[in-house]
Amino acid sequence: NHILQSHHMDTIVVRQIESRDVSQAAKVWVDGLQQTIDLAPPEKRDEYAKYFKASVEKECSEGERVGPNGKGLLSFYNNQNQDCCMFVAVQNDVVLGLVGVKRGMHYSEFPNDEESEDYSLFSIWKLSVASSERRLGIGEKLMNAAEKWVKHQEGSKKIRLYTGNPVAAKFYTSSKLGFTEIEKTDHYGIYEKEIR
């Protein structure tokens, strides 16, 4: 099985998102939210489900960052704006995972004051791996691509992210990725990593 897994990983390519990827990438992201709902404490599952349903409806609407059939992923993340990027993990034209990365912590605005903390801070968005492909190292490959991209951005010092998914939190804080939990609330944690 290990040999099979390693052969499987050799054929996976991580690259910037292209127009042919967007509808599959959007579906992987939407499907991935279900894991966070499933892992929520039982008393909070309904609340999480409502929250993510509303988020998906908003994000997948015209002009938003995911947009109808994912077309917003391309226009937001891979337009001429050099302050953000989206990567996909693809095998035989099938999108297995995605991750977005951008300058600043705001979901859609970009800082332009080079003196501000937000300018040197980059954030991770929409990391998701197809449920059938989890635990094979795809998330790690995607995060490595995002981190490498950040290292090449002017003034980059840190990457920060939010997650309410306990499995994702363990993944981010694992020795492979090396994020540190800097804050914990009832609904999510904030994780950070210095860029060297």
XYZ file of N, CA, C and O in Angstrom, residues 99-167:
276
model
N -5.672 25.610 -2.436
C -5.350 26.534 -1.339
C -5.155 27.921 -1.944
O -4.541 28.072 -2.996
N -5.720 28.921 -1.253
C -5.507 30.304 -1.643
C -4.604 30.966 -0.622
O -4.625 30.626 0.558
N -3.806 31.925 -1.091
C -2.915 32.660 -0.198
C -2.930 34.118 -0.648
O -3.006 34.395 -1.849
N -2.957 35.042 0.323
C -3.002 36.455 -0.038
C -2.292 37.309 1.003
O -2.145 36.906 2.151
N -1.901 38.498 0.570
C -1.300 39.464 1.491
C -2.411 40.051 2.356
O -3.470 40.414 1.870
N -2.154 40.134 3.680
C -3.120 40.714 4.599
C -4.095 39.677 5.121
O -4.186 38.567 4.599
N -4.825 40.043 6.145
C -5.757 39.115 6.794
C -7.199 39.300 6.344
O -8.027 38.454 6.582
N -7.518 40.418 5.713
C -8.897 40.643 5.263
C -9.192 39.702 4.098
O -8.335 39.481 3.248
N -10.413 39.169 4.060
C -10.727 38.164 3.046
C -10.675 38.695 1.610
O -10.410 37.949 0.685
N -10.893 40.014 1.407
C -10.913 40.483 0.022
C -10.122 41.758 -0.234
O -9.876 42.101 -1.379
N -9.721 42.471 0.816
C -8.966 43.711 0.605
C -7.481 43.460 0.830
O -7.097 42.547 1.550
N -6.663 44.310 0.190
C -5.212 44.153 0.266
C -4.584 45.385 0.903
O -4.900 46.502 0.509
N -3.697 45.185 1.880
C -3.021 46.338 2.485
C -2.002 46.918 1.505
O -1.394 46.175 0.729
N -1.836 48.218 1.513
C -0.792 48.787 0.650
C 0.188 49.667 1.402
O 1.106 50.212 0.831
N -0.001 49.776 2.726
C 0.953 50.519 3.540
C 2.063 49.558 3.971
O 1.855 48.679 4.799
N 3.234 49.728 3.386
C 4.335 48.792 3.640
C 4.816 48.827 5.084
O 5.539 47.936 5.511
N 4.429 49.846 5.839
C 4.833 49.936 7.247
C 3.895 49.147 8.160
O 4.224 48.878 9.305
N 2.712 48.779 7.673
C 1.731 48.125 8.544
C 2.056 46.647 8.730
O 2.643 46.013 7.851
N 1.646 46.109 9.885
C 1.861 44.680 10.147
C 1.151 43.846 9.087
O 1.669 42.844 8.617
N -0.034 44.290 8.692
C -0.835 43.530 7.742
C -0.117 43.341 6.400
O -0.324 42.358 5.712
N 0.748 44.306 6.041
C 1.462 44.208 4.760
C 2.439 43.025 4.753
O 2.602 42.351 3.745
N 3.072 42.753 5.888
C 4.077 41.676 5.954
C 3.456 40.321 6.313
O 4.127 39.307 6.347
N 2.138 40.340 6.559
C 1.397 39.153 6.961
C 0.652 38.590 5.752
O 0.023 39.337 5.018
N 0.720 37.282 5.574
C -0.025 36.621 4.498
C -0.987 35.632 5.133
O -0.719 35.105 6.211
N -2.105 35.396 4.471
C -3.122 34.518 5.045
C -3.485 33.393 4.082
O -3.396 33.549 2.866
N -3.896 32.279 4.670
C -4.292 31.077 3.927
C -5.814 31.024 3.889
O -6.472 31.239 4.905
N -6.353 30.701 2.720
C -7.804 30.631 2.515
C -8.167 29.381 1.734
O -7.461 28.993 0.800
N -9.271 28.781 2.104
C -9.914 27.724 1.307
C -9.085 26.448 1.129
O -9.282 25.723 0.170
N -8.157 26.164 2.040
C -7.430 24.904 1.905
C -8.431 23.762 2.042
O -9.169 23.685 3.021
N -8.458 22.904 1.055
C -9.353 21.753 1.094
C -8.801 20.665 0.193
O -8.237 20.950 -0.870
N -8.957 19.433 0.633
C -8.555 18.262 -0.153
C -9.780 17.368 -0.272
O -10.517 17.185 0.708
N -10.000 16.815 -1.464
C -11.138 15.914 -1.681
C -11.121 14.822 -0.624
O -10.062 14.273 -0.297
N -12.291 14.497 -0.066
C -12.350 13.562 1.064
C -11.712 12.215 0.730
O -11.074 11.605 1.579
N -11.818 11.763 -0.514
C -11.238 10.464 -0.908
C -9.716 10.504 -0.994
O -9.064 9.471 -1.083
N -9.143 11.706 -0.960
C -7.691 11.858 -1.156
C -6.975 12.363 0.093
O -5.796 12.685 0.034
N -7.669 12.441 1.215
C -7.044 12.980 2.427
C -6.048 11.990 3.018
O -6.139 10.799 2.787
N -5.099 12.552 3.775
C -4.063 11.775 4.475
C -3.053 11.132 3.520
O -2.427 10.137 3.841
N -2.917 11.717 2.332
C -1.931 11.220 1.353
C -0.825 12.240 1.109
O 0.013 12.050 0.242
N -0.840 13.361 1.836
C 0.212 14.373 1.682
C -0.134 15.494 0.722
O 0.697 16.363 0.451
N -1.359 15.520 0.202
C -1.742 16.554 -0.766
C -1.842 17.922 -0.085
O -1.365 18.923 -0.612
N -2.433 17.972 1.100
C -2.526 19.234 1.842
C -1.155 19.815 2.128
O -0.933 21.025 2.004
N -0.232 18.944 2.476
C 1.141 19.391 2.743
C 1.779 19.971 1.481
O 2.425 21.022 1.524
N 1.580 19.293 0.348
C 2.123 19.806 -0.931
C 1.549 21.178 -1.259
O 2.257 22.073 -1.708
N 0.243 21.336 -1.034
C -0.414 22.619 -1.310
C 0.134 23.707 -0.387
O 0.459 24.812 -0.833
N 0.242 23.404 0.905
C 0.764 24.388 1.857
C 2.217 24.741 1.556
O 2.616 25.901 1.692
N 3.012 23.762 1.137
C 4.404 24.042 0.767
C 4.471 24.991 -0.427
O 5.313 25.889 -0.467
N 3.583 24.797 -1.399
C 3.545 25.692 -2.572
C 3.164 27.104 -2.141
O 3.766 28.087 -2.587
N 2.161 27.209 -1.257
C 1.721 28.530 -0.767
C 2.853 29.225 -0.010
O 3.129 30.411 -0.217
N 3.539 28.467 0.851
C 4.630 29.050 1.642
C 5.789 29.495 0.751
O 6.355 30.575 0.949
N 6.103 28.691 -0.230
C 7.183 29.050 -1.167
C 6.823 30.343 -1.910
O 7.661 31.227 -2.093
N 5.564 30.461 -2.306
C 5.103 31.668 -3.003
C 5.251 32.880 -2.076
O 5.750 33.924 -2.492
N 4.828 32.733 -0.799
C 4.920 33.837 0.164
C 6.367 34.286 0.332
O 6.650 35.479 0.370
N 7.285 33.330 0.412
C 8.704 33.668 0.608
C 9.237 34.582 -0.498
O 10.168 35.347 -0.269
N 8.629 34.501 -1.674
C 9.079 35.322 -2.804
C 8.367 36.673 -2.890
O 8.612 37.444 -3.810
N 7.472 36.957 -1.937
C 6.752 38.235 -1.951
C 7.498 39.253 -1.100
O 7.975 38.944 -0.016
N 7.562 40.466 -1.615
C 8.267 41.552 -0.946
C 7.724 41.775 0.474
O 6.516 41.828 0.683
N 8.635 41.846 1.434
C 8.263 42.207 2.799
C 7.562 41.119 3.599
O 7.075 41.395 4.692
N 7.505 39.893 3.095
C 6.766 38.836 3.809
C 7.493 38.420 5.083
O 8.693 38.200 5.076
N 6.735 38.339 6.189
C 7.313 37.928 7.469
C 6.578 36.754 8.101
O 7.183 35.932 8.770
N 5.242 36.705 7.919
C 4.456 35.663 8.593
C 3.300 35.203 7.726
O 2.803 35.962 6.896
N 2.873 33.964 7.997
C 1.633 33.438 7.429
C 0.714 33.168 8.619
O 1.143 32.613 9.624
N -0.560 33.553 8.483
C -1.528 33.344 9.552
C -2.801 32.748 8.947
O -3.126 33.015 7.797
N -3.505 31.967 9.733
C -4.761 31.398 9.254
C -5.693 31.141 10.421
O -5.276 31.119 11.576
N -6.964 30.972 10.080
C -8.009 30.632 11.046
C -8.564 29.278 10.671
O -8.725 28.997 9.478
N -8.879 28.436 11.646
C -9.654 27.229 11.360
C -10.474 26.843 12.583
O -10.031 27.019 13.712
N -11.656 26.332 12.312
C -12.504 25.782 13.361
C -12.532 24.269 13.300
O -13.300 23.618 13.990
N -11.678 23.697 12.450
C -11.637 22.254 12.226
C -10.485 21.658 13.044
O -9.321 21.964 12.779
N -10.770 20.810 14.036
C -9.706 20.279 14.897
C -8.703 19.399 14.146
O -7.521 19.374 14.493
N -9.142 18.695 13.110
C -8.211 17.879 12.312
C -7.260 18.805 11.551
O -6.047 18.577 11.503
